mmCIF file of C-alpha atoms and ligand atoms in Angstrom:
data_model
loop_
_atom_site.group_PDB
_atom_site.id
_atom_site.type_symbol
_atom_site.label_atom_id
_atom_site.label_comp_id
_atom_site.label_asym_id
_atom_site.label_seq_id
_atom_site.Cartn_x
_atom_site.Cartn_y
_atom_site.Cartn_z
ATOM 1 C CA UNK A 1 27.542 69.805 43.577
ATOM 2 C CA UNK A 2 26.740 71.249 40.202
ATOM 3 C CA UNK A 3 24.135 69.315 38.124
ATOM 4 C CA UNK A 4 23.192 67.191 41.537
ATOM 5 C CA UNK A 5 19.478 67.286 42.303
ATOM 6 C CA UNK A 6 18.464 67.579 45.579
ATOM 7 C CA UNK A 7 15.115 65.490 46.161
ATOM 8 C CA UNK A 8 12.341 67.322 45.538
ATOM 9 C CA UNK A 9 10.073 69.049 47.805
ATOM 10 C CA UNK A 10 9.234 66.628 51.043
ATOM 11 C CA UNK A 11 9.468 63.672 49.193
ATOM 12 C CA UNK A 12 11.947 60.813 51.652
ATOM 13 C CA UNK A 13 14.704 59.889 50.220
ATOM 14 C CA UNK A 14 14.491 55.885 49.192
ATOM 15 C CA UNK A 15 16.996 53.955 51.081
ATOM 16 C CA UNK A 16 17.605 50.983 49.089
ATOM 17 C CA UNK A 17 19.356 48.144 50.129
ATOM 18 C CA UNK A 18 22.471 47.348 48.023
ATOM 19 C CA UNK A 19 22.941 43.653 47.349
ATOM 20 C CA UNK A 20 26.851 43.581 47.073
ATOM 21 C CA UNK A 21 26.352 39.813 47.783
ATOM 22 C CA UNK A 22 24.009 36.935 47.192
ATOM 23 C CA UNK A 23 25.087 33.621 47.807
ATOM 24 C CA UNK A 24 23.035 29.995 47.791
ATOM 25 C CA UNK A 25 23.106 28.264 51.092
ATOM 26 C CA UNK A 26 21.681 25.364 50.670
ATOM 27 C CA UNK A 27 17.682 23.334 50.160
ATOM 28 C CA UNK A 28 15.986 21.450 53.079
ATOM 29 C CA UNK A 29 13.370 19.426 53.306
ATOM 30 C CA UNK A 30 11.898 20.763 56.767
ATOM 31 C CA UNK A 31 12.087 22.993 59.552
ATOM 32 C CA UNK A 32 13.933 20.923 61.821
ATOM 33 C CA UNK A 33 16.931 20.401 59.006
ATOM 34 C CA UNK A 34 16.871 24.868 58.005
ATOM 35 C CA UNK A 35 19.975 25.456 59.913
ATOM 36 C CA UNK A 36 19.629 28.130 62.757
ATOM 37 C CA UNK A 37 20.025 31.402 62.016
ATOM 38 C CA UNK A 38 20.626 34.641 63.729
ATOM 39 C CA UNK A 39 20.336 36.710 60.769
ATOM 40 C CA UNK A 40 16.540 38.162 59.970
ATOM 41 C CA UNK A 41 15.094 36.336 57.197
ATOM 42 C CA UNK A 42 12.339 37.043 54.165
ATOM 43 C CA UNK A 43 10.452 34.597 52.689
ATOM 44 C CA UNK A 44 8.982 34.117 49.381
ATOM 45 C CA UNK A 45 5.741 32.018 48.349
ATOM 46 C CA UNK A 46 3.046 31.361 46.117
ATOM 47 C CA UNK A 47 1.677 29.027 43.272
ATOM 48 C CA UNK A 48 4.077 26.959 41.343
ATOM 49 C CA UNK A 49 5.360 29.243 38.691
ATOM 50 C CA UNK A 50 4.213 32.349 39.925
ATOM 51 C CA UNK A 51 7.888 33.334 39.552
ATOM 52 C CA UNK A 52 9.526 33.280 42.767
ATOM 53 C CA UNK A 53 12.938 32.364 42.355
ATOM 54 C CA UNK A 54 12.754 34.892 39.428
ATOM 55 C CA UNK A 55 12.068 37.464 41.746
ATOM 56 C CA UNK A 56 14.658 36.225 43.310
ATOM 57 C CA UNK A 57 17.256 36.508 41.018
ATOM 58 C CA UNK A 58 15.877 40.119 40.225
ATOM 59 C CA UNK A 59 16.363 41.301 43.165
ATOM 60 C CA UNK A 60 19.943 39.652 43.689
ATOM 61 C CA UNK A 61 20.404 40.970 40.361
ATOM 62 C CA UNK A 62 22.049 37.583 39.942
ATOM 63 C CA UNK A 63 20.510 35.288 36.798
ATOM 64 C CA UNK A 64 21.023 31.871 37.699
ATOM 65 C CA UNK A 65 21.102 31.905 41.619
ATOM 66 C CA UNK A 66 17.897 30.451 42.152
ATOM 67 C CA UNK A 67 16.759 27.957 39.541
ATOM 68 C CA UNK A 68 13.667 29.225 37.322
ATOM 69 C CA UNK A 69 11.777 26.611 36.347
ATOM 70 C CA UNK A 70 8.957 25.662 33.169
ATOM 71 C CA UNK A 71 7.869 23.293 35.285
ATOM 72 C CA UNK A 72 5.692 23.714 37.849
ATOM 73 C CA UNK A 73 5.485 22.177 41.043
ATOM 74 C CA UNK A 74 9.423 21.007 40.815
ATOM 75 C CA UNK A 75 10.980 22.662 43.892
ATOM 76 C CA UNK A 76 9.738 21.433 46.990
ATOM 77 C CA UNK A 77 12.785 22.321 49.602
ATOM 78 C CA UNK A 78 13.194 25.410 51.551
ATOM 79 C CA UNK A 79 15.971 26.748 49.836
ATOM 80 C CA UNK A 80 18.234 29.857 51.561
ATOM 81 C CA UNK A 81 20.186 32.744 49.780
ATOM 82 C CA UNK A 82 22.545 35.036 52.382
ATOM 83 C CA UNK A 83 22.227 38.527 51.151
ATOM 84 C CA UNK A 84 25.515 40.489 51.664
ATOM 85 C CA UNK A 85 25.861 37.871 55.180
ATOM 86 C CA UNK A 86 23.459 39.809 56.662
ATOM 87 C CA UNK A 87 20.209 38.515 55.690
ATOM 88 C CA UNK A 88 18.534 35.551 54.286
ATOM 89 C CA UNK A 89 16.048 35.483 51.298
ATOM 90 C CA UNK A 90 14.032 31.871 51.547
ATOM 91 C CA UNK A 91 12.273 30.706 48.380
ATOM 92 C CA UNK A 92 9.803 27.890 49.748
ATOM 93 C CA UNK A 93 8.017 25.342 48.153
ATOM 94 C CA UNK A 94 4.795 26.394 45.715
ATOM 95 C CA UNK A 95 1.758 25.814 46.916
ATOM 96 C CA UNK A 96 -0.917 24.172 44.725
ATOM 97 C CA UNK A 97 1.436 20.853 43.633
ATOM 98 C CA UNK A 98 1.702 19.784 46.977
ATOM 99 C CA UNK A 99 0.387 16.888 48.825
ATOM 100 C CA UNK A 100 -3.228 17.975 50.336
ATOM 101 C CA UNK A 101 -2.629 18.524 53.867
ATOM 102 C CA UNK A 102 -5.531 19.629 56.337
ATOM 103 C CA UNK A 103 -8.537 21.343 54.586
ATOM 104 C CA UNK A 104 -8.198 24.637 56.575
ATOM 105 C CA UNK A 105 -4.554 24.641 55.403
ATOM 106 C CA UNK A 106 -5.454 24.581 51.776
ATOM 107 C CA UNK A 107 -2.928 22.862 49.641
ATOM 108 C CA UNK A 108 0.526 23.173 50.677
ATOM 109 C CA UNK A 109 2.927 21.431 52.801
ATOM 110 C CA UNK A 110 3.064 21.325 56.621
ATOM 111 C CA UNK A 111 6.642 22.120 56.722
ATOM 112 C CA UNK A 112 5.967 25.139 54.584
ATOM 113 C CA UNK A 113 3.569 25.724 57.626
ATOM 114 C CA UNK A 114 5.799 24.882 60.067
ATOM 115 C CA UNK A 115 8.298 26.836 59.110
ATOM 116 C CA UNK A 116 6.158 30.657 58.583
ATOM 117 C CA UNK A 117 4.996 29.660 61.931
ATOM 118 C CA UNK A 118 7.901 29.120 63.914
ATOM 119 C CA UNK A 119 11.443 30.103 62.020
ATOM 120 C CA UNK A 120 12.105 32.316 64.603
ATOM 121 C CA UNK A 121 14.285 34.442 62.771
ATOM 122 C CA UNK A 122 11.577 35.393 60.245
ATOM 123 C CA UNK A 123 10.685 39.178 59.416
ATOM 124 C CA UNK A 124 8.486 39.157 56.647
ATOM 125 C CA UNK A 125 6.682 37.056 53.938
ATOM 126 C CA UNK A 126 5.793 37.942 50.365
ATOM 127 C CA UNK A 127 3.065 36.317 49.238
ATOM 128 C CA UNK A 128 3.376 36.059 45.563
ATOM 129 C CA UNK A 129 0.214 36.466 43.177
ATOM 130 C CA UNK A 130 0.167 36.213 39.369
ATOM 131 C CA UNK A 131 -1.417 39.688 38.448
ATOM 132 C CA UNK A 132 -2.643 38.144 34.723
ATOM 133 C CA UNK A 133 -5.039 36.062 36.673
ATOM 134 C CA UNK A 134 -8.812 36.797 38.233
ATOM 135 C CA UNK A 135 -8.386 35.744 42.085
ATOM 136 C CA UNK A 136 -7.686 32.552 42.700
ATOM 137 C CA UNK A 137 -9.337 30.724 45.112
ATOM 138 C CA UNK A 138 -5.823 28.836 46.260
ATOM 139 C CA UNK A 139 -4.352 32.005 46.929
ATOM 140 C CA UNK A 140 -7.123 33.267 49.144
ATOM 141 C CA UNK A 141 -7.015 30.388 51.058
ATOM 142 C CA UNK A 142 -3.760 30.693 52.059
ATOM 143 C CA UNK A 143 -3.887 34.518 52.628
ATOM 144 C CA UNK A 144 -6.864 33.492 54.878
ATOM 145 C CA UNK A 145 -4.257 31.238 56.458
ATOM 146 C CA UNK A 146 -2.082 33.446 57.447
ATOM 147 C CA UNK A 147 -4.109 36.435 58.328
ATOM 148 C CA UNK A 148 -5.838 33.430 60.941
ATOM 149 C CA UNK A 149 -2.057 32.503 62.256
ATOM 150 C CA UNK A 150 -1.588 36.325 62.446
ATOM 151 C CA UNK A 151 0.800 36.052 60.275
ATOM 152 C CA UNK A 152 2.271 39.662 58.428
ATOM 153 C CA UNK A 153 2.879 39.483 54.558
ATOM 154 C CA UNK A 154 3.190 42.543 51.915
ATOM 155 C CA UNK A 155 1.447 40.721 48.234
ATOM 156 C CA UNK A 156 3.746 41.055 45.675
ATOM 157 C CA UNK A 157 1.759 40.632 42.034
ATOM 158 C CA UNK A 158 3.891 39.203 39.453
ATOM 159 C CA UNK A 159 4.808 39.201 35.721
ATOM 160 C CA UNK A 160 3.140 43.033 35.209
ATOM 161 C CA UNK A 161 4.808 43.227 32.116
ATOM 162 C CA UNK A 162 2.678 40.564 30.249
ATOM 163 C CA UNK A 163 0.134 42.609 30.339
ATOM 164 C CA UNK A 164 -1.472 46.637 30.103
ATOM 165 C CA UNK A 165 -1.489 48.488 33.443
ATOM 166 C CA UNK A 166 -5.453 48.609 33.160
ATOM 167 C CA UNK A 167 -5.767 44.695 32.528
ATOM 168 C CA UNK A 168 -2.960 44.274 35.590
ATOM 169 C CA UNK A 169 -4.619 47.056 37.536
ATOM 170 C CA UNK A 170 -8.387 45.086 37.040
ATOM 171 C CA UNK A 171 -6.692 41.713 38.723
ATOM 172 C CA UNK A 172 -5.326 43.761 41.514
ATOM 173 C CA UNK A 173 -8.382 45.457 42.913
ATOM 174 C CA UNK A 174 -10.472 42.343 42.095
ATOM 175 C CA UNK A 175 -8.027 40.392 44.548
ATOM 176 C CA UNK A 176 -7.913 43.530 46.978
ATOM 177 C CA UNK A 177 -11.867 42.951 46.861
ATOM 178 C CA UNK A 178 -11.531 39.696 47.950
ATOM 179 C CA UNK A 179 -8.652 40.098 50.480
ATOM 180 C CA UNK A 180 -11.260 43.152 52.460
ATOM 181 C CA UNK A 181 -13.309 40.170 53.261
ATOM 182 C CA UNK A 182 -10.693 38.002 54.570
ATOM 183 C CA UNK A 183 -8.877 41.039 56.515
ATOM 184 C CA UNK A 184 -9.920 44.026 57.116
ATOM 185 C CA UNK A 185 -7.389 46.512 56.202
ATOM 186 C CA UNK A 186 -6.153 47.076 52.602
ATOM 187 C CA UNK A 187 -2.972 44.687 52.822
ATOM 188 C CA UNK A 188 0.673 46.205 51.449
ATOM 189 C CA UNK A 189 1.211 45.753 48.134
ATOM 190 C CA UNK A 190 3.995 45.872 44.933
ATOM 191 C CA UNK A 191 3.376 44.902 41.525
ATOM 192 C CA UNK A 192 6.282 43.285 40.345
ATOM 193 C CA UNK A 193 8.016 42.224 37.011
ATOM 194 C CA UNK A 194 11.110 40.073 37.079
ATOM 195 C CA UNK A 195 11.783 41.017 33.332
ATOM 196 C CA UNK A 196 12.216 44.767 33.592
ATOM 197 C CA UNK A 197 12.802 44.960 37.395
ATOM 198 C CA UNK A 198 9.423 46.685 38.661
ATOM 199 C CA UNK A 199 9.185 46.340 42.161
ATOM 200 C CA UNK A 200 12.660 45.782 42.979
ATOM 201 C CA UNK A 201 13.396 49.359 44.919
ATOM 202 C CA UNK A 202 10.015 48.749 46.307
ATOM 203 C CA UNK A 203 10.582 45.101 47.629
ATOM 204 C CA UNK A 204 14.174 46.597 49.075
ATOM 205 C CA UNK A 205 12.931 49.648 50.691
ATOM 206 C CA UNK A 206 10.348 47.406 52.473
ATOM 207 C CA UNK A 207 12.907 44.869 53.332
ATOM 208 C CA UNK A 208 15.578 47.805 54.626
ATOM 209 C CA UNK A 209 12.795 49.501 56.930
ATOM 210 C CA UNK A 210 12.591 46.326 58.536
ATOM 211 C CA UNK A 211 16.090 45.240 58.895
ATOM 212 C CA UNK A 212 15.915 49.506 60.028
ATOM 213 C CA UNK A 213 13.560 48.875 62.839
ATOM 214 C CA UNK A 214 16.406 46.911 64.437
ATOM 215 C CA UNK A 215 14.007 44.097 65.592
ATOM 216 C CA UNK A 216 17.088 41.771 64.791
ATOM 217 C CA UNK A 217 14.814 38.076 65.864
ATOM 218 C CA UNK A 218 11.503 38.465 66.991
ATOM 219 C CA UNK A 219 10.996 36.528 70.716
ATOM 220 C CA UNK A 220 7.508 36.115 68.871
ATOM 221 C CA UNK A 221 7.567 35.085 65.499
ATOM 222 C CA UNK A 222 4.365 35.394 65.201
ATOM 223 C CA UNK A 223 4.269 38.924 66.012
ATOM 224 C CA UNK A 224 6.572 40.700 62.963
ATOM 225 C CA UNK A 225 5.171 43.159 61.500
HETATM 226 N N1 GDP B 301 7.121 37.582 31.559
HETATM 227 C C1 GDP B 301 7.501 37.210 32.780
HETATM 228 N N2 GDP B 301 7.755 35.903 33.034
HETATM 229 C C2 GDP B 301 8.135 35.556 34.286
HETATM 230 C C3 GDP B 301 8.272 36.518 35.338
HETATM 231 N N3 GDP B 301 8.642 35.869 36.466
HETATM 232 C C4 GDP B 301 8.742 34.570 36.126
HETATM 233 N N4 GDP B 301 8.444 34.365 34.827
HETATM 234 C C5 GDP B 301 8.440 33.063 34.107
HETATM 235 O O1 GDP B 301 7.531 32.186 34.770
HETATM 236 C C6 GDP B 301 8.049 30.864 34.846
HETATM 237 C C7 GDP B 301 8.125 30.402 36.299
HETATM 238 O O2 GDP B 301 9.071 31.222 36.988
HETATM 239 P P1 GDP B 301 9.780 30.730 38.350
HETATM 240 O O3 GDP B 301 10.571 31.887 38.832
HETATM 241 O O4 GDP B 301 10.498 29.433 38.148
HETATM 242 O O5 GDP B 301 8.510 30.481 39.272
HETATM 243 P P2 GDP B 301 8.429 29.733 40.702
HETATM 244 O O6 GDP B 301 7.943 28.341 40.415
HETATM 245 O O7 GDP B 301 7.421 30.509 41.475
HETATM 246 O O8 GDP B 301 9.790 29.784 41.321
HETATM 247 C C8 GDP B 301 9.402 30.903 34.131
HETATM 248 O O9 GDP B 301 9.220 30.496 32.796
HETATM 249 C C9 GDP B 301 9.782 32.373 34.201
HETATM 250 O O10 GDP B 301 10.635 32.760 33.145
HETATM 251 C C10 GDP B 301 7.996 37.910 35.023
HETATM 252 O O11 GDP B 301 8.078 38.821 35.874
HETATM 253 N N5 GDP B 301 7.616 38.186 33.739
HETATM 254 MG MG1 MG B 302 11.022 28.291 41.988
#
């Protein structure tokens, strides 16, 4: 076709997932009350206002589907979005407001626990991390959570465009410092900004290669990679 690029050299062609659909399903206060679900399932999480349910709605394209919030600490349901009724998007409860529950656990909920532990429908967690900040030792304790429950997540570090890509970039490999001597491979990665949509194709792709590997539920939910 005239004027139609053909993708250069042996770069792969991104498949990104088109969101045709996003629709709000409903909050709930634990596992037991998340109603089943055959259809795979990613999860959002991080501090109180690190700006998942703006990611959210960036990726839904969709302003106003989940609720964004000043105030930290507000939402603390598990609340599900069905992407084009064939996945779910689940923005859970911040950590860092909740109620302390066991020390190794660092702060956040045992239903939050509950549920990344045995939803067994669940694909893949992004852990969300506020790139403006120096590592935070909340954050690294609940990496070091889930690394322990073997646990797979892909960081996504938010709000990139509230700051220079040096000042962002410093953050990141400070944290990627600190992750090497939690884990030791370099965990997955995006950078992410909800206000001019960096990340988004990224966070898709990811999300597409996985609904790709046809995994549909995991026996083991534990064992998603
Ligand atoms: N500049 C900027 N602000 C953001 C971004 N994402 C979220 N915010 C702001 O951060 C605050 C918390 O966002 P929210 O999505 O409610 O965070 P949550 O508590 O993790 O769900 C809100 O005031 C958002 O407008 C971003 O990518 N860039
Ligand atoms: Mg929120």
């Amino acid at each position: 076709m005239p004027g139609k690029k053909s993708p250069p050299g042996n770069l792969p062609t991104a498949r990104i997932v088109n969101i045709a659909s996003a629709v709000f399903k409903g909050s709930h206060p634990d596992l037991a009350s998340c109603p089943k679900s055959s259809l795979p399932e990613f999860a959002l999480i991080g501090r109180s206002n690190v700006g998942k349910s703006s990611l959210i709605n960036m990726l839904a394209r969709s302003e106003g589907l989940a609720k964004v919030s000043q105030i930290p600490g507000k939402t603390q349901l598990i609340n599900f979005f069905a992407i084009n009724n064939a996945w779910n998007l689940v923005d859970l409860p911040g950590y860092g407001f909740a109620k302390v529950g066991k020390k190794e656990r660092g702060n956040f909920s045992e239903f939050v626990a509950d549920y990344l532990r045995h939803r067994p429908n669940l694909l893949g967690t992004f852990v969300l991390i506020d790139s403006r900040l120096s590592p935070q030792r909340l954050d690294l304790e609940f990496l070091l959570w889930m690394v322990g429950c073997g646990l797979a997540f892909i960081i996504v570090f938010t709000k990139t465009d509230t700051l220079s890509k040096k000042a962002a970039q410093a953050n990141i490999d400070a944290f990627l410092t600190r992750m090497r001597e939690i884990t030791e491979e370099t965990p997955p990665y995006v950078m992410s900004s909800s206000k001019d949509g960096q990340g988004r194709s990224e966070m898709l792709d990811l999300i597409d290669s996985a609904l790709l590997e046809g995994r549909g539920v995991p026996e083991d939910p534990e064992t998603f990679a």
